[in-house]
mmCIF file of C-alpha atoms in Angstrom:
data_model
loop_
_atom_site.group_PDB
_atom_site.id
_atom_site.type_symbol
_atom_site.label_atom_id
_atom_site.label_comp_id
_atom_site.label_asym_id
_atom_site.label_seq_id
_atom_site.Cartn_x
_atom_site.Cartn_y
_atom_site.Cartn_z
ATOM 1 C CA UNK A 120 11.637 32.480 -0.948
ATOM 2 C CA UNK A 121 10.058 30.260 -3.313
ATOM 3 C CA UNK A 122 11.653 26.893 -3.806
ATOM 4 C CA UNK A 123 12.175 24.937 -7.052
ATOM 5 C CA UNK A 124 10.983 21.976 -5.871
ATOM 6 C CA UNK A 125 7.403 22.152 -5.130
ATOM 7 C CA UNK A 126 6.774 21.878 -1.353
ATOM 8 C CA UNK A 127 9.957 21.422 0.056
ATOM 9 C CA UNK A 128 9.823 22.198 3.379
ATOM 10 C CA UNK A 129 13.226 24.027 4.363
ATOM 11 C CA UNK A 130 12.819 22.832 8.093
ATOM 12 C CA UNK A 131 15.275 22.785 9.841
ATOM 13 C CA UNK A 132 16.217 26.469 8.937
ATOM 14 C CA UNK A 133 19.851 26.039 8.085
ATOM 15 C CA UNK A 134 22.381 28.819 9.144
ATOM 16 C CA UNK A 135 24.094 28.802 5.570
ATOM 17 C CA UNK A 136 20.498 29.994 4.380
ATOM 18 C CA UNK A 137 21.418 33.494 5.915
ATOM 19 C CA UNK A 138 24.253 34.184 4.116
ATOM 20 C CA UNK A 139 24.371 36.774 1.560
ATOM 21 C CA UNK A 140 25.858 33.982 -1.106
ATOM 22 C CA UNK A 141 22.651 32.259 -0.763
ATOM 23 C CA UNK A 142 20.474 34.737 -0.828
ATOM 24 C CA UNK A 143 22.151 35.957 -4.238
ATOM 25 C CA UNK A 144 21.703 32.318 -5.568
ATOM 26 C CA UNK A 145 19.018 31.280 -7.869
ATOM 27 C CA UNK A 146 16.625 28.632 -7.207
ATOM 28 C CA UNK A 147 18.233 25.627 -8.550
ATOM 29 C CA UNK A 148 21.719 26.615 -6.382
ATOM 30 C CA UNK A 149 19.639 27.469 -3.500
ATOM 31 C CA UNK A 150 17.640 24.224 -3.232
ATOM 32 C CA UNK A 151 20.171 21.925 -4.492
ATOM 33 C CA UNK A 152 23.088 24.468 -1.083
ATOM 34 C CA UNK A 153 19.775 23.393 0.889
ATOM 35 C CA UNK A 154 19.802 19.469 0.541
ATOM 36 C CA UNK A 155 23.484 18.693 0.294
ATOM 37 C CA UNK A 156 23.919 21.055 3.753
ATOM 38 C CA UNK A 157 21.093 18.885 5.073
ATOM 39 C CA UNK A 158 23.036 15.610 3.951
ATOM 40 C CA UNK A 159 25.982 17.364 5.742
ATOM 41 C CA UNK A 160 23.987 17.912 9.195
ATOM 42 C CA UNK A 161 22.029 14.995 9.097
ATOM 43 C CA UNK A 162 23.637 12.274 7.439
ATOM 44 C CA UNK A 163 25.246 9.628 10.119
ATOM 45 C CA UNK A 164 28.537 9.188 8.286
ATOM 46 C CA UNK A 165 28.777 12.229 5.408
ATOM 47 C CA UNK A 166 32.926 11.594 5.043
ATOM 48 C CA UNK A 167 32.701 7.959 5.030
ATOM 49 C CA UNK A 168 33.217 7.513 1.570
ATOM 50 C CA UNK A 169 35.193 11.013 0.084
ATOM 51 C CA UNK A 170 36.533 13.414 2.574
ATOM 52 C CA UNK A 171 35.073 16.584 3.979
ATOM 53 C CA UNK A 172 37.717 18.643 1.026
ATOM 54 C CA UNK A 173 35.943 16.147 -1.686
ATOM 55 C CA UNK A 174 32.508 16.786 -0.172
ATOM 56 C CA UNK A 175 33.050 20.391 -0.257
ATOM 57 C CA UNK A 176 34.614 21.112 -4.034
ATOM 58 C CA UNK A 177 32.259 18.788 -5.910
ATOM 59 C CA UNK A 178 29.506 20.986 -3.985
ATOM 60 C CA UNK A 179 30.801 23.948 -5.170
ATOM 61 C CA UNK A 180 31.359 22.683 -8.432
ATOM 62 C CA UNK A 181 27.826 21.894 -9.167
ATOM 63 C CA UNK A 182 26.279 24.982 -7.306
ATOM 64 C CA UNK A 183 29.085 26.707 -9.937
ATOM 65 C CA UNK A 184 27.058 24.608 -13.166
ATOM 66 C CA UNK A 185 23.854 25.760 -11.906
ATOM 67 C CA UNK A 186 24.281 29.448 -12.048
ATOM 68 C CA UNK A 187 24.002 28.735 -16.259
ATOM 69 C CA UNK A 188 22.619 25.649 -16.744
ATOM 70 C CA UNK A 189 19.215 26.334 -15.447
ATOM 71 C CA UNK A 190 16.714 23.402 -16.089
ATOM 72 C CA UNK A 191 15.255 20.700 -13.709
ATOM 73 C CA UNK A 192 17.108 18.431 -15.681
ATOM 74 C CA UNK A 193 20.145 19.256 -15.235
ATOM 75 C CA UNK A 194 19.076 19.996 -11.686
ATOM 76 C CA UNK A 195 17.913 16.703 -10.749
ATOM 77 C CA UNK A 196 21.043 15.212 -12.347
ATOM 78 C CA UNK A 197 23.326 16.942 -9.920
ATOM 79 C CA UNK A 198 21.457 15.818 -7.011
ATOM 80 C CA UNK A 199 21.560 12.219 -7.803
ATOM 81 C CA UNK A 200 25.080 12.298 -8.670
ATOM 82 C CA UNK A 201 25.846 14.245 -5.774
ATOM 83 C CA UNK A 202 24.251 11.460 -3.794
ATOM 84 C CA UNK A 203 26.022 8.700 -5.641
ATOM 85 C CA UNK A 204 29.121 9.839 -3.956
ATOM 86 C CA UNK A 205 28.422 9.264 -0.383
ATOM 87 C CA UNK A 206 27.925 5.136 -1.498
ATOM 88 C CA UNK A 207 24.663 4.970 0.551
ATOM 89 C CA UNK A 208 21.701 3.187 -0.612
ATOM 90 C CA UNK A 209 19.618 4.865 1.653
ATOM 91 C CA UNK A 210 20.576 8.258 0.848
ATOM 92 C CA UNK A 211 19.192 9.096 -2.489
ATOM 93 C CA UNK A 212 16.823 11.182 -4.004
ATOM 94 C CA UNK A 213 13.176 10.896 -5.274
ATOM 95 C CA UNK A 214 12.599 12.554 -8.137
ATOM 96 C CA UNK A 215 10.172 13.442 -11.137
ATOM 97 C CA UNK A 216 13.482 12.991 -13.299
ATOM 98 C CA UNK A 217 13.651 10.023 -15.458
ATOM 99 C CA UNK A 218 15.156 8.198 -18.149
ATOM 100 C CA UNK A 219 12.577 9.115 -21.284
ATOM 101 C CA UNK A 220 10.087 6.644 -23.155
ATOM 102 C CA UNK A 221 12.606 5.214 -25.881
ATOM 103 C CA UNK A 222 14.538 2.280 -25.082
ATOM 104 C CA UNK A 223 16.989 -0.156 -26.487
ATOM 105 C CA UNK A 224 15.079 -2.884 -27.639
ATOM 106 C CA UNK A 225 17.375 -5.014 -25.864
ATOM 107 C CA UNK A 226 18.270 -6.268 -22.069
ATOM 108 C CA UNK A 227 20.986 -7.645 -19.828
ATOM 109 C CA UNK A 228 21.829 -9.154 -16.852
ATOM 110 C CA UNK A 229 24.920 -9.703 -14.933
ATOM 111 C CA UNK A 230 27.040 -13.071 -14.444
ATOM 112 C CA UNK A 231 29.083 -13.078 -11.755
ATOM 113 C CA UNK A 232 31.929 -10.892 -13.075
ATOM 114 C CA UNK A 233 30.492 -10.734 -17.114
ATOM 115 C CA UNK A 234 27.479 -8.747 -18.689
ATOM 116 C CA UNK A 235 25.810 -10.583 -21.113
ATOM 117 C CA UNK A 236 23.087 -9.979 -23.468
ATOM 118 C CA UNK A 237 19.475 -11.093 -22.005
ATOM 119 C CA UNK A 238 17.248 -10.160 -24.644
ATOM 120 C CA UNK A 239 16.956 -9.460 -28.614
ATOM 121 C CA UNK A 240 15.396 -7.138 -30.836
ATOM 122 C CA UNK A 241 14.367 -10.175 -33.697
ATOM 123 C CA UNK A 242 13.377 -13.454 -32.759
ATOM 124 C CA UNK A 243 15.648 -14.443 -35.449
ATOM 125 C CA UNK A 244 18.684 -12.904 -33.297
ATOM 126 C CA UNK A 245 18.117 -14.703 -30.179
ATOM 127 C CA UNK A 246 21.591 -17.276 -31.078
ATOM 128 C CA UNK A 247 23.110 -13.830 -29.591
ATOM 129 C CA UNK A 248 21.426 -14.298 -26.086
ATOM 130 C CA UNK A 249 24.074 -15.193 -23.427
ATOM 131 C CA UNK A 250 26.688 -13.189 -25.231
ATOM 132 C CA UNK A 251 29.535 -11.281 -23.237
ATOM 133 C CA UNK A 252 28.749 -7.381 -24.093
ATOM 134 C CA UNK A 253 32.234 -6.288 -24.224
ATOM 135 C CA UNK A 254 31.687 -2.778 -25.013
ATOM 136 C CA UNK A 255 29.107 -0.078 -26.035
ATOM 137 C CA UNK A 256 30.145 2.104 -28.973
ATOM 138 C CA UNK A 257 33.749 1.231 -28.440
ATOM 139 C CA UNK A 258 33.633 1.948 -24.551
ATOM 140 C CA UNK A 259 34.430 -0.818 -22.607
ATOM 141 C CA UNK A 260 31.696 -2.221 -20.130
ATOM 142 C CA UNK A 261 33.688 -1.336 -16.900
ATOM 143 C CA UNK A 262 34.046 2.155 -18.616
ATOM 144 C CA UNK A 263 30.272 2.105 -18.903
ATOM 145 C CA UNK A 264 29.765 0.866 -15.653
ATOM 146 C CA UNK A 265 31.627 3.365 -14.043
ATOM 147 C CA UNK A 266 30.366 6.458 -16.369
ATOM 148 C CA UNK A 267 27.028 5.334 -15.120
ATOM 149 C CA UNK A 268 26.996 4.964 -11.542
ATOM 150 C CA UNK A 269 26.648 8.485 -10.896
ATOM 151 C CA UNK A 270 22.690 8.454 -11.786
ATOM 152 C CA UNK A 271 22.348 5.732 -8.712
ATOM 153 C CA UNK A 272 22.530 6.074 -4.955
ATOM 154 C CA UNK A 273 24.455 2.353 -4.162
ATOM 155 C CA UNK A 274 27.056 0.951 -1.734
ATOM 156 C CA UNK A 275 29.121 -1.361 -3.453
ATOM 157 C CA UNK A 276 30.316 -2.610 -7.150
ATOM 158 C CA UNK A 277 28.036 -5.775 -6.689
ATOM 159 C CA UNK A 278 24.619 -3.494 -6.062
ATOM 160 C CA UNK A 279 25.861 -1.312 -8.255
ATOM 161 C CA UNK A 280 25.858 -3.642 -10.988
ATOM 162 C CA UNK A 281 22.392 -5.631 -10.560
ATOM 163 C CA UNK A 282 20.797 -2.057 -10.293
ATOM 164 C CA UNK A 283 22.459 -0.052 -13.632
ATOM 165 C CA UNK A 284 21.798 -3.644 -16.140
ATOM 166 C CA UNK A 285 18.647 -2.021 -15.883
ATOM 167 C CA UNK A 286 19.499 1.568 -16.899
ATOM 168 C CA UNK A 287 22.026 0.073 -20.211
ATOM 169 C CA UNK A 288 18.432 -0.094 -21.879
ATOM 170 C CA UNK A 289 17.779 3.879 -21.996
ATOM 171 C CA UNK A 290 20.030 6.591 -25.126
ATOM 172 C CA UNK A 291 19.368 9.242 -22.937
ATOM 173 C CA UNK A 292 21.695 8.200 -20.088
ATOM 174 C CA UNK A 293 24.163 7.176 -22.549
ATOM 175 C CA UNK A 294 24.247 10.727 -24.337
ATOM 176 C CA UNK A 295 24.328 12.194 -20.380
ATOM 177 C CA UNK A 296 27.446 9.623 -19.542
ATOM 178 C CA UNK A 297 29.172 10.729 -22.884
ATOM 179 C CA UNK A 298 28.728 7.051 -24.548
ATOM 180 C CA UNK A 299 27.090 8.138 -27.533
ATOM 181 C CA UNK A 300 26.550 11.105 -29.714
ATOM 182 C CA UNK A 301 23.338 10.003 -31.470
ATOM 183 C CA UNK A 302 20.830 7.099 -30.764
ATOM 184 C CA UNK A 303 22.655 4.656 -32.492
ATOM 185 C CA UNK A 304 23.893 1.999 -30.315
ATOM 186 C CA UNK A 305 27.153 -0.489 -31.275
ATOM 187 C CA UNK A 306 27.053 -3.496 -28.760
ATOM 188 C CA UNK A 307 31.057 -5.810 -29.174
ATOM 189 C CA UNK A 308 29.672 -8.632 -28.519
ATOM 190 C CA UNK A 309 31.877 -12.124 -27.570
ATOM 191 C CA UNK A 310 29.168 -14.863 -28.742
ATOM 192 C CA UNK A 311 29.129 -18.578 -27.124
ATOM 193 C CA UNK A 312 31.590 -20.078 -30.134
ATOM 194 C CA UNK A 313 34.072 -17.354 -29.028
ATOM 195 C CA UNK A 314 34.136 -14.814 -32.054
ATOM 196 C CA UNK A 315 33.443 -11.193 -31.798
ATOM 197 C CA UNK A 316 30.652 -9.215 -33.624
ATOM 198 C CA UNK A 317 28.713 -6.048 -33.444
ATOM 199 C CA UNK A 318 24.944 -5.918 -33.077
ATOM 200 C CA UNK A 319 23.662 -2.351 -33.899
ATOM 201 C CA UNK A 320 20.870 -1.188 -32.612
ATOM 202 C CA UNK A 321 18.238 1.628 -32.369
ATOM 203 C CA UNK A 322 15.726 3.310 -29.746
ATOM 204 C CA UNK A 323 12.063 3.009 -29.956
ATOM 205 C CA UNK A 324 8.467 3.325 -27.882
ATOM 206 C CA UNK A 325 8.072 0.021 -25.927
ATOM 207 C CA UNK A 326 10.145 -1.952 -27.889
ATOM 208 C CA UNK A 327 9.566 -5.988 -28.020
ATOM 209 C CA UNK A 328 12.531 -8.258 -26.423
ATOM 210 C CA UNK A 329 12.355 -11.898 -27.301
ATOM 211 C CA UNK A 330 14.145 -14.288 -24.909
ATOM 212 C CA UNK A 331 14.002 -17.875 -25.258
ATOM 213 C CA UNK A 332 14.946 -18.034 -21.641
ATOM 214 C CA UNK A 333 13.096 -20.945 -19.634
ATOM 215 C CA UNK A 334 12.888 -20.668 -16.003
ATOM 216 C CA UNK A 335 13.497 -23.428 -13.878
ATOM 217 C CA UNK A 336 10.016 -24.610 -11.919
ATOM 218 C CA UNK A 337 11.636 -24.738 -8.482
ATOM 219 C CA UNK A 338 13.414 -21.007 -8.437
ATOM 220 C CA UNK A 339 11.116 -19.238 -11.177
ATOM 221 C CA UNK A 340 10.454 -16.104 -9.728
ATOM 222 C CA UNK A 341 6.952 -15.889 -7.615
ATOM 223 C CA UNK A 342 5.187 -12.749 -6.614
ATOM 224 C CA UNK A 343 5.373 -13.321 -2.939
ATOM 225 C CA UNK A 344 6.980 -12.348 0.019
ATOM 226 C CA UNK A 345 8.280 -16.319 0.256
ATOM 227 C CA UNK A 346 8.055 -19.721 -0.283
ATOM 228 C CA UNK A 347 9.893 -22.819 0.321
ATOM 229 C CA UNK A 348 10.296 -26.185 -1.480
ATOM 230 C CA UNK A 349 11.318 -29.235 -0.282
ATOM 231 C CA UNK A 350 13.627 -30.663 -2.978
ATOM 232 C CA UNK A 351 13.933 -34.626 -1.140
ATOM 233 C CA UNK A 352 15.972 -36.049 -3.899
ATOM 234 C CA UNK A 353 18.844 -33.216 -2.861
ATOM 235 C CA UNK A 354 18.151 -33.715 0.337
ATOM 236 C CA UNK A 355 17.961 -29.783 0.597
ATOM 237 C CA UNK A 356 15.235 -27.312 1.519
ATOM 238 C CA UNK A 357 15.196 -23.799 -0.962
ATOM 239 C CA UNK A 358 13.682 -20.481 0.000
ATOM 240 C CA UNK A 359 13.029 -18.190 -2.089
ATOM 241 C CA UNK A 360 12.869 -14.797 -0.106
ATOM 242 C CA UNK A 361 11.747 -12.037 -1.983
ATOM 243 C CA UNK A 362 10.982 -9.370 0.494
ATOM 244 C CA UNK A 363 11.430 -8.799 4.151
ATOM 245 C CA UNK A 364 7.922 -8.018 4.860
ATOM 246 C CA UNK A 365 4.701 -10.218 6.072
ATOM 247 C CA UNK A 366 1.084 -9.997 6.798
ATOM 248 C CA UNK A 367 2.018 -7.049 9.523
ATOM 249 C CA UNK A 368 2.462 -4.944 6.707
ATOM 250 C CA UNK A 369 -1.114 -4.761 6.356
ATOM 251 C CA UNK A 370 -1.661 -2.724 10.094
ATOM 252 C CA UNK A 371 0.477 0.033 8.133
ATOM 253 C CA UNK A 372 -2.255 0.762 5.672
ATOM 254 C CA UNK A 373 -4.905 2.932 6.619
ATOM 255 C CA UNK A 374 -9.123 2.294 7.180
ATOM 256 C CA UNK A 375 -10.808 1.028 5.115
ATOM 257 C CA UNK A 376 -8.350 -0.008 2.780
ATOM 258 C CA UNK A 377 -6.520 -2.545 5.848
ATOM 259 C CA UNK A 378 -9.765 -4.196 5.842
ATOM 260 C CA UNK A 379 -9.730 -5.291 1.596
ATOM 261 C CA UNK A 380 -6.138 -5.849 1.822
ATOM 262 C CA UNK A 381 -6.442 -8.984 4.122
ATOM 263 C CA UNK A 382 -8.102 -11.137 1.998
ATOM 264 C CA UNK A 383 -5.719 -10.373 -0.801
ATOM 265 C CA UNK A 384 -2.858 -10.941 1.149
ATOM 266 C CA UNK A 385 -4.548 -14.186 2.304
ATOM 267 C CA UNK A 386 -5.129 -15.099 -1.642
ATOM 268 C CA UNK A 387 -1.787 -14.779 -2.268
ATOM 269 C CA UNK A 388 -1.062 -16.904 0.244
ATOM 270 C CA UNK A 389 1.223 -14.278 2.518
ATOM 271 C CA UNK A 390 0.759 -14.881 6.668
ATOM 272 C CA UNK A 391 3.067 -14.382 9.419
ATOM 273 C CA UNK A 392 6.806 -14.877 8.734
ATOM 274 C CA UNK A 393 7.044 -16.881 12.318
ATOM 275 C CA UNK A 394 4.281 -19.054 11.461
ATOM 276 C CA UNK A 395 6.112 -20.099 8.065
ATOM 277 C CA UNK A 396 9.198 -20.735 9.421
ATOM 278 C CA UNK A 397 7.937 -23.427 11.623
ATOM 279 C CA UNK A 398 6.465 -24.595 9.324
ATOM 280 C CA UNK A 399 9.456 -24.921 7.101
ATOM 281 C CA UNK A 400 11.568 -26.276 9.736
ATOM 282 C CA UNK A 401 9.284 -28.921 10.596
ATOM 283 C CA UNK A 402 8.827 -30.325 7.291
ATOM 284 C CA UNK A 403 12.840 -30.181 7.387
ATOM 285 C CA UNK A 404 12.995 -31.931 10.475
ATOM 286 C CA UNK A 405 10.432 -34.467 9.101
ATOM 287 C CA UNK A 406 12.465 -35.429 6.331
ATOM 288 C CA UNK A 407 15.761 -34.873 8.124
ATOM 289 C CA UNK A 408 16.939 -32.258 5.919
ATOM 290 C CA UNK A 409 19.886 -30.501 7.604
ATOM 291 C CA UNK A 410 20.610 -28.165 3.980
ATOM 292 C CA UNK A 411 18.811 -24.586 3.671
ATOM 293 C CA UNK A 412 19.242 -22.401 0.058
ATOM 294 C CA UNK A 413 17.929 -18.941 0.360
ATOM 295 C CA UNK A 414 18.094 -17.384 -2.610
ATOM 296 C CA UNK A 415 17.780 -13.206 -1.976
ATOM 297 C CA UNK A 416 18.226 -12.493 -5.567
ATOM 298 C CA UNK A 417 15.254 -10.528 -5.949
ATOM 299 C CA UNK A 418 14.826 -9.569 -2.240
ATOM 300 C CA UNK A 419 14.721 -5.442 -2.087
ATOM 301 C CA UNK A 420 14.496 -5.515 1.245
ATOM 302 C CA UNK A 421 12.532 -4.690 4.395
ATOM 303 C CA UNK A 422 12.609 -5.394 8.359
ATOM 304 C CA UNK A 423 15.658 -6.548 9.901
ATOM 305 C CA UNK A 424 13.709 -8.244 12.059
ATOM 306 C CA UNK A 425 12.354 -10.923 9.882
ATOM 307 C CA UNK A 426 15.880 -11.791 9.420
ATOM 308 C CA UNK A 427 16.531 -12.003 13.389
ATOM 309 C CA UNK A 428 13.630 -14.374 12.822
ATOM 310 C CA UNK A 429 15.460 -16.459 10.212
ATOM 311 C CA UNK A 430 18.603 -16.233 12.619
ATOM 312 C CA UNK A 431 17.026 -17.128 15.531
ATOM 313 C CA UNK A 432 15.899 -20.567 13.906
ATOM 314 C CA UNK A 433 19.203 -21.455 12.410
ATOM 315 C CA UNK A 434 20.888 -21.290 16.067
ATOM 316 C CA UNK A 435 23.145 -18.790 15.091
ATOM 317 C CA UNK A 436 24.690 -16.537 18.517
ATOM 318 C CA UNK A 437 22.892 -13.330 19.219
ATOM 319 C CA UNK A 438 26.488 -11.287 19.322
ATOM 320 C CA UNK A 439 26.862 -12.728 15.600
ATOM 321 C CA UNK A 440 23.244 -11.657 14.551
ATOM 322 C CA UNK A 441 22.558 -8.398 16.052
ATOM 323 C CA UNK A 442 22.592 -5.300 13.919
ATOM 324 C CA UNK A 443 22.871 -1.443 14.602
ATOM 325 C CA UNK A 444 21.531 1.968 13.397
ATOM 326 C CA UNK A 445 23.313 4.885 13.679
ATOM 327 C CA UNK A 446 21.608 8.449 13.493
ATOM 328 C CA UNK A 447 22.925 12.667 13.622
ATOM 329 C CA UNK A 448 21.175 15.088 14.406
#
């Protein structure tokens, strides 16, 4: 039968596909019975973070809300919630769904434990910038927080948090998580002398933020894989690791684009992640630095390897460094 989603390829054939419930299932039940069953089989550790009973009732509970509430939408909102629940990064879906064109001409960013207000609407509201966002149209933050963390695949509070600042930005998610009713947005703000106000504001088409936020030279962020500064007066080396990937990536791109991509990746000054580390931990030895920062803040990711790498310099024992996979099928 025809699936919603364009292409899907329903391989492996699963044996819940030749029941007679699924066959009298339209297409949003069927593909959404399809890829939850396929988490199910497939998925190393499907229980790990709600029991099989859990897994099973909010499945039935959404194939339930499909049966009348028949748009992609909606469709594409169940998935990713669905997903949200197993706590895996990993495990998440990819899809045309997202969060509309108007925004909140406003941004934030988390501090340790505190969400704070990043970015204005007027220039001539930026004394607001740093404040602690206590709650959005009278919900508190952690409310917020926790309404929204169903439209995100994550694994913990901390990743939960430095992805969904982010999403704060966008009226539609708050109508979806029950925040608001219209576009109107009421941010409690705690400002830096310590008195509470509320800072209104509305949607619009790429909006303008202003920010009188000055990064510092040394950890600015830089659009490469890494660099490293020697900061002699601290007697420290910093790193600033932003993804876990080198000039290898480029055998991964197919001919003839491999062949451009070499000399960009030697303009941006990106070569083998072995070759930088000794060179880092010479100029460390040269000055007799014994202090490394790496700062991972904006790292998304990449080979576990390059880590190993990292590891392997620093001395640390192979039983402490190793890592594992585990995969179902």
């Amino acid at each position: 039968s025809r699936s919603l989603i364009d292409d899907l390829a329903k391989s492996p054939h699963l044996p819940v596909m030749d029941s007679e419930r699924y066959r009298s299932m339209n297409h949003f039940q069927q593909d959404f019975l399809y890829l939850t069953e396929t988490v199910r089989q497939s998925h190393p550790e499907p229980y790990a973070a709600w029991s099989n009973d859990e897994f099973d009732a909010e499945q039935d509970r959404m194939l339930a809300s499909l049966a009348a509430e028949t748009s992609s939408v909606r469709f594409e909102g169940f998935v990713q919630s669905f997903l949200s629940r197993l706590k895996d990064s990993h495990t998440s879906a990819q899809l045309p769904w997202n969060a509309g064109q108007r925004e909140y001409p406003v941004s934030f960013v988390w501090i340790k434990d505190t969400l704070a207000l990043a970015s204005v609407a007027q220039e001539s509201d930026t004394a607001l910038i740093g404040s602690r966002v206590l709650s959005f149209n009278q919900h508190s933050t952690e409310d917020v927080l926790s309404r929204f963390t169903r439209f995100i695949a994550y694994e913990n509070l901390y990743q939960a948090r430095r992805i969904l600042q982010y999403y704060f930005v966008f009226p539609t998610l708050h109508r979806d998580a029950g925040i608001l009713a219209s576009d109107t947005l009421d941010l409690r703000l705690s400002t830096s002398d310590h008195t509470e106000r509320t800072y209104r504001v509305l949607p619009s088409e790429k909006p303008k933020r202003f920010s009188h936020v000055v990064p510092h030279p040394v950890t600015q962020r830089i659009n490469r894989p890494f660099r490293y500064t020697i900061l002699k007066e601290d007697n420290a080396c910093y790193l600033q690791w932003n993804t876990m990937m080198d000039l290898r990536a480029v055998g991964y791109v197919s001919f003839p684009t491999n062949l451009l991509a070499y000399p960009v990746f030697w303009y941006m000054g990106i070569g083998y992640f072995e070759n930088f580390l000794d060179d880092m931990f010479e100029d460390m030895q040269d000055d007799n630095i014994r202090t490394l920062i790496v700062d991972l803040r904006g790292n998304g990711g990449g080979s576990s390897v390059y880590g190993e790498q990292l590891f392997y310099h620093l001395g640390v024992a192979s039983d402490i460094r190793s890592y594992s996979m585990a995969i179902r099928f």
